[in-house]
Amino acid sequence: MTAARFQIILSAIAAVISLAGLADATYLTVAHLTGDDLVCGSPGGCSAVLGSVYASVAGIPTAAFGALAYFVAFSSATLAVFGYARARTLLMLVVMAMFGATLWLLYVQAFILHAFCPFCLLSAALTFLLAGIVVATPSSD
Amino acid sequence: MMSLSKRYLPFIIIATVAALTVGAGVMLYRAKQRAIPTARTTSMPVDKTISETADKTKETAAHVRGEADAPVTLEEFGDFQCPSCATVSGVISKLEQEYGPRLRVVFRQFPLAMHPHALEAALAAEAAGLQGRFWEMHDMLYQYQSVWSKASNVRPLFDAYAGALHLNVERFREDSNSNEVKTRVVLEGEDGVSRGVKNTPTLFVNGQVVRAAFTAERLREAIDAALIGQKSSNNSTKGGHK
């Protein structure tokens, strides 16, 4: 398998993962906006996280930023599949930002709120997968 | 021609995903908005008698536990079928013991329609309250939440709880269906909505909403801050009288 083909396959996988993340983040955004406390059924978990001050930035749900990031990741991965070289750089940048934000949000859940929201953990897992793919993708050179 | 369509394909895919995401998000939002009505839009029949007795019931004393002159009031808008509310209930009991006469707790009904038995539980607690056992029923409903939440018919279970609390079960049954308790639940739900309550549990400490109030640490912080605020306002009042 050539490096170019391997790049395309990994970009396609990244697009699919981003799509899953987009669905998850959209659901969390809606849950936040509607005040739904039963998104996961774990006592205190989702409510504690989605109802916390960390769940929004300047009145905008944090999950909405996540959805936007996943959408950008999906778009750049899709463009990368179709051979847009700069899209790979954009994908790398957005995934790096998502990785950093995910680490911070995991810290908040573990050490500040002492509660975990399974849907947030799913998003974290998807971001880590994306980061792994970005790292594993060979450069065009 | 082929190359042109291939050139636009990724953008078509991206635009389609964007449109689908926004569409799905809006549909989900609308569906959830319908699923989270206020107390008035629960399945409870709101008849003329309820609106007529509304003003009278508004003046009914809230369910309060603790000293009337306690410097800190912790007010909860809760739903007996909400798992987080059950968790918080245990936390609040712990804090009541810890703070003693410095803390009083107020409970207000906010049954969410997404919980099938929440309204019946709220009515049961209010009916028990008419026999002076609101808090005992409150504690029992949370204690056995995992049991009655799964039941298809909760009435026999609530009757059993009433019996265990030595209530007049016949009267308890009648009161559970009375307009008096229904009105109270409706009004407390409306009160919550007017104060910005969207989910449960929503907690207020001396009238200020406490976010992420699911842990003893977070609530303790809010209560301690309120105690300090009370002390300093008392000192300034004394100073002003000098």
Coordinates of C-alpha atoms in Angstrom, one line a residue:
Chain A
M1 CA 0.0 0.0 0.0
T2 CA 1.4 3.4 -1.0
A3 CA 1.7 6.2 1.6
A4 CA -0.8 8.3 -0.4
R5 CA -3.4 5.5 -0.2
F6 CA -2.7 5.0 3.5
Q7 CA -3.2 8.7 4.0
I8 CA -6.6 8.6 2.3
I9 CA -7.8 5.6 4.3
L10 CA -6.8 7.2 7.6
S11 CA -8.4 10.5 6.6
A12 CA -11.6 8.6 5.7
I13 CA -11.5 6.9 9.2
A14 CA -10.9 10.4 10.8
A15 CA -14.0 11.7 8.9
V16 CA -16.2 8.8 10.2
I17 CA -14.9 9.3 13.8
S18 CA -15.5 13.1 13.5
L19 CA -19.1 12.4 12.3
A20 CA -19.7 10.2 15.4
G21 CA -18.2 13.0 17.6
L22 CA -20.4 15.5 15.8
A23 CA -23.5 13.5 16.6
D24 CA -22.4 13.1 20.3
A25 CA -21.6 16.8 20.7
T26 CA -24.9 17.8 19.0
Y27 CA -26.8 15.6 21.4
L28 CA -25.0 17.1 24.4
T29 CA -25.6 20.6 23.1
V30 CA -29.3 19.9 22.9
A31 CA -29.3 18.3 26.3
H32 CA -27.6 21.3 27.7
L33 CA -30.1 23.8 26.1
T34 CA -33.1 21.8 27.2
G35 CA -31.8 21.1 30.7
D36 CA -32.3 17.4 30.2
D37 CA -31.0 15.7 33.3
L38 CA -31.5 12.1 32.1
V39 CA -29.2 11.9 29.2
C40 CA -27.3 9.1 30.8
G41 CA -29.1 8.0 33.9
S42 CA -26.1 8.0 36.1
P43 CA -26.9 9.8 39.4
G44 CA -25.4 13.2 39.3
G45 CA -23.1 12.4 36.4
C46 CA -24.5 14.2 33.4
S47 CA -26.4 16.7 35.4
A48 CA -23.4 17.6 37.5
V49 CA -21.3 18.1 34.4
L50 CA -23.9 19.7 32.1
G51 CA -25.2 21.9 34.9
S52 CA -21.8 23.1 35.9
V53 CA -20.2 26.5 35.2
Y54 CA -17.8 24.6 33.0
A55 CA -20.6 23.5 30.7
S56 CA -20.8 26.9 29.0
V57 CA -18.5 29.6 27.9
A58 CA -19.9 33.1 27.6
G59 CA -23.4 31.6 27.6
I60 CA -22.6 29.2 24.8
P61 CA -22.7 25.5 25.7
T62 CA -19.2 23.9 25.7
A63 CA -20.7 21.0 23.8
A64 CA -21.5 23.5 20.9
F65 CA -17.9 24.3 20.6
G66 CA -17.2 20.6 20.5
A67 CA -19.8 20.2 17.8
L68 CA -18.2 23.0 15.8
A69 CA -14.7 21.4 16.3
Y70 CA -15.9 18.0 15.1
F71 CA -17.6 19.6 12.1
V72 CA -14.3 21.3 11.2
A73 CA -12.5 18.0 11.7
F74 CA -15.0 16.2 9.6
S75 CA -14.8 18.8 6.8
S76 CA -11.0 18.9 6.7
A77 CA -10.8 15.1 6.8
T78 CA -13.2 14.8 4.0
L79 CA -11.3 17.4 1.9
A80 CA -8.1 15.5 2.8
V81 CA -9.7 12.3 1.3
F82 CA -10.2 14.2 -1.9
G83 CA -6.6 15.3 -2.0
Y84 CA -6.6 18.7 -0.6
A85 CA -3.2 18.9 1.0
R86 CA -3.9 21.9 3.2
A87 CA -6.9 20.2 4.7
R88 CA -4.5 17.8 6.5
T89 CA -2.8 20.7 8.2
L90 CA -6.2 22.1 9.3
L91 CA -7.2 18.7 10.6
M92 CA -4.0 18.4 12.6
L93 CA -4.5 21.9 14.1
V94 CA -8.1 21.4 15.1
V95 CA -7.4 17.9 16.5
M96 CA -4.6 19.3 18.6
A97 CA -6.9 22.0 20.0
M98 CA -9.6 19.4 20.7
F99 CA -7.0 17.2 22.4
G100 CA -6.0 20.1 24.7
A101 CA -9.6 21.0 25.5
T102 CA -10.4 17.3 26.2
L103 CA -7.6 17.0 28.7
W104 CA -8.9 20.1 30.5
L105 CA -12.5 18.9 30.5
L106 CA -11.4 15.5 31.8
Y107 CA -9.5 17.2 34.6
V108 CA -12.6 19.3 35.4
Q109 CA -14.8 16.2 35.6
A110 CA -12.3 14.2 37.7
F111 CA -10.9 16.8 40.1
I112 CA -13.3 19.7 40.2
L113 CA -16.8 18.2 39.7
H114 CA -16.0 14.7 40.8
A115 CA -18.6 13.5 38.3
F116 CA -18.3 11.9 34.9
C117 CA -20.8 12.3 32.0
P118 CA -20.6 9.1 29.8
F119 CA -21.4 11.2 26.7
C120 CA -18.5 13.5 27.5
L121 CA -16.2 10.5 28.0
L122 CA -17.3 9.2 24.6
S123 CA -16.4 12.5 23.1
A124 CA -13.0 12.3 24.8
A125 CA -12.4 8.8 23.5
L126 CA -13.3 9.9 20.0
T127 CA -10.9 12.9 20.2
F128 CA -8.1 10.6 21.4
L129 CA -8.8 8.3 18.5
L130 CA -8.6 11.3 16.1
A131 CA -5.4 12.4 17.7
G132 CA -4.0 8.9 17.2
I133 CA -5.0 8.9 13.6
V134 CA -3.5 12.4 13.0
V135 CA -0.2 11.3 14.5
A136 CA -0.2 8.0 12.6
T137 CA -0.9 9.7 9.2
P138 CA 2.3 9.9 7.2
S139 CA 3.3 13.3 5.9
S140 CA 2.9 14.0 2.2
D141 CA 6.7 14.5 1.7
Chain B
M1 CA -17.3 16.8 -16.4
M2 CA -16.3 13.9 -14.1
S3 CA -13.4 15.9 -12.7
L4 CA -15.7 18.9 -12.0
S5 CA -18.3 16.7 -10.1
K6 CA -15.4 15.1 -8.1
R7 CA -14.1 18.6 -7.3
Y8 CA -17.5 19.6 -5.8
L9 CA -18.3 16.3 -4.1
P10 CA -16.5 16.9 -0.8
F11 CA -18.2 20.3 -0.5
I12 CA -21.6 18.7 -1.2
I13 CA -20.8 16.0 1.5
I14 CA -19.8 18.7 3.9
A15 CA -22.9 20.9 3.2
T16 CA -25.2 17.8 3.5
V17 CA -23.6 16.8 6.9
A18 CA -24.0 20.4 8.1
A19 CA -27.6 20.6 7.0
L20 CA -28.4 17.2 8.6
T21 CA -26.7 18.1 11.8
V22 CA -28.6 21.4 12.2
G23 CA -31.9 19.7 11.2
A24 CA -31.4 16.8 13.6
G25 CA -30.4 19.2 16.4
V26 CA -33.4 21.3 15.9
M27 CA -35.7 18.3 15.8
L28 CA -34.2 16.8 18.9
Y29 CA -34.4 20.2 20.7
R30 CA -38.1 20.5 19.8
A31 CA -38.8 16.9 20.9
K32 CA -37.0 17.5 24.2
Q33 CA -38.8 20.8 24.8
R34 CA -42.0 18.9 24.5
A35 CA -40.7 16.3 26.9
I36 CA -39.7 18.8 29.6
P37 CA -42.9 20.7 30.3
T38 CA -43.5 22.7 33.4
A39 CA -45.6 21.3 36.2
R40 CA -48.7 22.8 34.5
T41 CA -48.2 20.9 31.4
T42 CA -47.8 17.5 33.0
S43 CA -50.6 15.0 32.6
M44 CA -52.3 16.5 35.6
P45 CA -55.8 17.8 34.8
V46 CA -55.9 21.6 35.5
D47 CA -59.5 22.5 36.0
K48 CA -61.3 25.6 37.0
T49 CA -61.2 24.8 40.6
I50 CA -57.5 24.7 40.6
S51 CA -57.1 28.2 39.1
E52 CA -59.7 29.5 41.6
T53 CA -57.9 28.1 44.6
A54 CA -54.5 29.1 43.2
D55 CA -54.1 32.4 45.0
K56 CA -55.1 30.8 48.3
T57 CA -52.6 28.0 48.0
K58 CA -49.8 30.5 47.0
E59 CA -49.9 31.6 50.6
T60 CA -49.5 28.1 51.9
A61 CA -46.3 27.6 53.9
A62 CA -43.5 25.9 52.1
H63 CA -42.1 22.6 53.3
V64 CA -39.4 23.7 55.6
R65 CA -37.0 21.7 57.7
G66 CA -34.9 23.6 60.3
E67 CA -35.0 26.8 62.4
A68 CA -37.1 29.7 61.1
D69 CA -34.4 32.2 61.9
A70 CA -31.5 30.2 60.4
P71 CA -29.1 32.5 58.6
V72 CA -28.9 30.2 55.5
T73 CA -31.9 28.8 53.5
L74 CA -31.2 26.0 51.1
E75 CA -34.1 25.8 48.7
E76 CA -34.4 22.8 46.4
F77 CA -36.6 22.4 43.3
G78 CA -36.8 18.7 43.1
D79 CA -38.4 15.7 41.3
F80 CA -38.8 12.5 43.3
Q81 CA -38.0 10.4 40.3
C82 CA -34.8 12.2 39.3
P83 CA -31.7 10.1 40.2
S84 CA -29.6 13.2 40.8
C85 CA -32.2 14.6 43.3
A86 CA -32.0 11.4 45.3
T87 CA -28.2 11.8 45.4
V88 CA -28.5 15.4 46.5
S89 CA -31.1 14.5 49.1
G90 CA -28.5 12.5 50.9
V91 CA -25.9 15.3 50.6
I92 CA -28.4 17.8 52.0
S93 CA -29.3 15.6 55.0
K94 CA -25.6 15.4 55.8
L95 CA -25.2 19.1 55.6
E96 CA -28.3 19.6 57.8
Q97 CA -26.5 17.6 60.5
E98 CA -23.3 19.5 60.0
Y99 CA -24.7 23.0 60.1
G100 CA -27.5 22.4 62.6
P101 CA -29.5 25.5 63.4
R102 CA -27.6 27.6 60.9
L103 CA -29.3 25.9 58.0
R104 CA -32.9 25.5 57.0
V105 CA -34.0 23.5 54.0
V106 CA -37.0 24.2 51.8
F107 CA -38.3 21.7 49.3
R108 CA -40.4 22.7 46.2
Q109 CA -42.0 20.4 43.7
F110 CA -40.7 20.4 40.2
P111 CA -41.9 17.1 38.7
L112 CA -40.7 16.7 35.1
A113 CA -43.0 15.0 32.7
M114 CA -40.1 12.9 31.3
H115 CA -40.3 10.9 34.5
P116 CA -43.5 8.9 34.3
H117 CA -44.2 8.6 38.1
A118 CA -42.8 12.0 39.2
L119 CA -46.1 13.7 39.4
E120 CA -47.7 10.9 41.3
A121 CA -44.8 10.9 43.7
A122 CA -45.1 14.7 44.2
L123 CA -48.8 14.3 44.9
A124 CA -48.1 11.5 47.4
A125 CA -45.6 13.7 49.2
E126 CA -48.1 16.5 49.3
A127 CA -50.8 14.2 50.5
A128 CA -48.6 13.0 53.3
G129 CA -47.8 16.6 54.1
L130 CA -51.5 17.2 54.8
Q131 CA -51.1 14.7 57.6
G132 CA -48.0 16.3 58.8
R133 CA -45.6 13.8 57.3
F134 CA -44.2 15.5 54.2
W135 CA -40.5 15.1 55.1
E136 CA -40.9 11.5 56.1
M137 CA -42.6 10.7 52.8
H138 CA -39.9 12.8 51.0
D139 CA -37.2 10.7 52.6
M140 CA -39.0 7.5 51.9
L141 CA -39.6 8.3 48.2
Y142 CA -36.0 9.0 47.7
Q143 CA -34.9 6.0 49.7
Y144 CA -37.0 3.6 47.6
Q145 CA -36.7 5.6 44.3
S146 CA -35.1 2.7 42.5
V147 CA -38.0 0.4 43.5
W148 CA -41.1 2.5 42.6
S149 CA -39.5 4.1 39.6
K150 CA -39.6 0.7 37.8
A151 CA -43.1 -0.1 38.9
S152 CA -45.9 0.1 36.3
N153 CA -48.4 1.1 39.0
V154 CA -47.0 3.1 41.9
R155 CA -50.2 3.6 43.8
P156 CA -50.0 0.4 45.8
L157 CA -46.4 1.1 46.7
F158 CA -47.2 4.7 47.8
D159 CA -50.1 3.4 49.8
A160 CA -47.7 1.0 51.5
Y161 CA -45.3 3.8 52.3
A162 CA -48.2 5.8 53.7
G163 CA -49.1 2.8 55.9
A164 CA -45.5 2.5 57.0
L165 CA -45.6 6.1 58.1
H166 CA -48.8 5.4 60.1
L167 CA -50.8 7.8 57.9
N168 CA -54.5 7.4 57.4
V169 CA -54.2 5.6 54.1
E170 CA -57.8 6.2 53.0
R171 CA -57.4 9.9 53.5
F172 CA -53.9 9.8 51.9
R173 CA -55.5 8.2 48.8
E174 CA -58.2 10.9 48.6
D175 CA -55.8 13.7 49.2
S176 CA -53.5 12.4 46.5
N177 CA -56.3 13.1 44.0
S178 CA -57.4 16.4 45.6
N179 CA -57.3 19.7 43.9
E180 CA -55.5 21.1 46.9
V181 CA -52.4 19.1 46.4
K182 CA -52.5 19.3 42.6
T183 CA -52.7 23.1 42.8
R184 CA -49.8 23.2 45.1
V185 CA -47.6 21.1 42.8
V186 CA -48.7 23.2 39.8
L187 CA -47.9 26.5 41.6
E188 CA -44.5 25.3 42.8
G189 CA -43.7 24.2 39.3
E190 CA -44.7 27.6 37.9
D191 CA -42.7 29.3 40.6
G192 CA -39.7 27.3 39.6
V193 CA -40.1 28.2 35.9
S194 CA -40.5 31.9 36.8
R195 CA -37.2 31.7 38.7
G196 CA -35.4 30.1 35.8
V197 CA -35.5 26.5 36.9
K198 CA -35.0 24.2 33.9
N199 CA -33.9 20.9 35.4
T200 CA -33.7 19.1 38.7
P201 CA -32.3 19.4 41.2
T202 CA -32.0 23.2 41.1
L203 CA -30.7 24.6 44.4
F204 CA -30.8 28.1 45.7
V205 CA -28.8 29.2 48.7
N206 CA -30.3 32.4 50.2
G207 CA -32.0 33.0 46.9
Q208 CA -28.9 32.6 44.8
V209 CA -28.8 29.6 42.4
V210 CA -25.9 27.2 43.0
R211 CA -24.5 25.7 39.9
A212 CA -23.1 22.1 39.8
A213 CA -24.6 21.7 43.3
F214 CA -24.3 17.9 43.5
T215 CA -21.5 17.5 45.9
A216 CA -21.2 18.3 49.6
E217 CA -18.1 20.4 48.8
R218 CA -19.8 22.6 46.3
L219 CA -22.8 23.1 48.6
R220 CA -20.6 23.7 51.6
E221 CA -18.8 26.4 49.7
A222 CA -22.1 28.2 48.9
I223 CA -23.4 27.8 52.4
D224 CA -20.2 29.1 54.0
A225 CA -20.2 32.1 51.6
A226 CA -23.8 32.8 52.5
L227 CA -22.9 32.6 56.3
I228 CA -20.0 35.0 55.8
G229 CA -22.3 37.3 53.8
Q230 CA -24.9 37.2 56.6
K231 CA -22.3 38.0 59.2
S232 CA -20.9 41.0 57.3
S233 CA -24.4 42.3 56.6
N234 CA -25.4 42.0 60.3
N235 CA -22.2 43.8 61.3
S236 CA -22.8 46.6 58.8
T237 CA -26.4 46.9 60.1
K238 CA -25.2 47.1 63.7
G239 CA -22.6 49.7 62.6
G240 CA -25.3 51.7 60.9
H241 CA -27.3 51.9 64.1
K242 CA -24.5 53.3 66.2

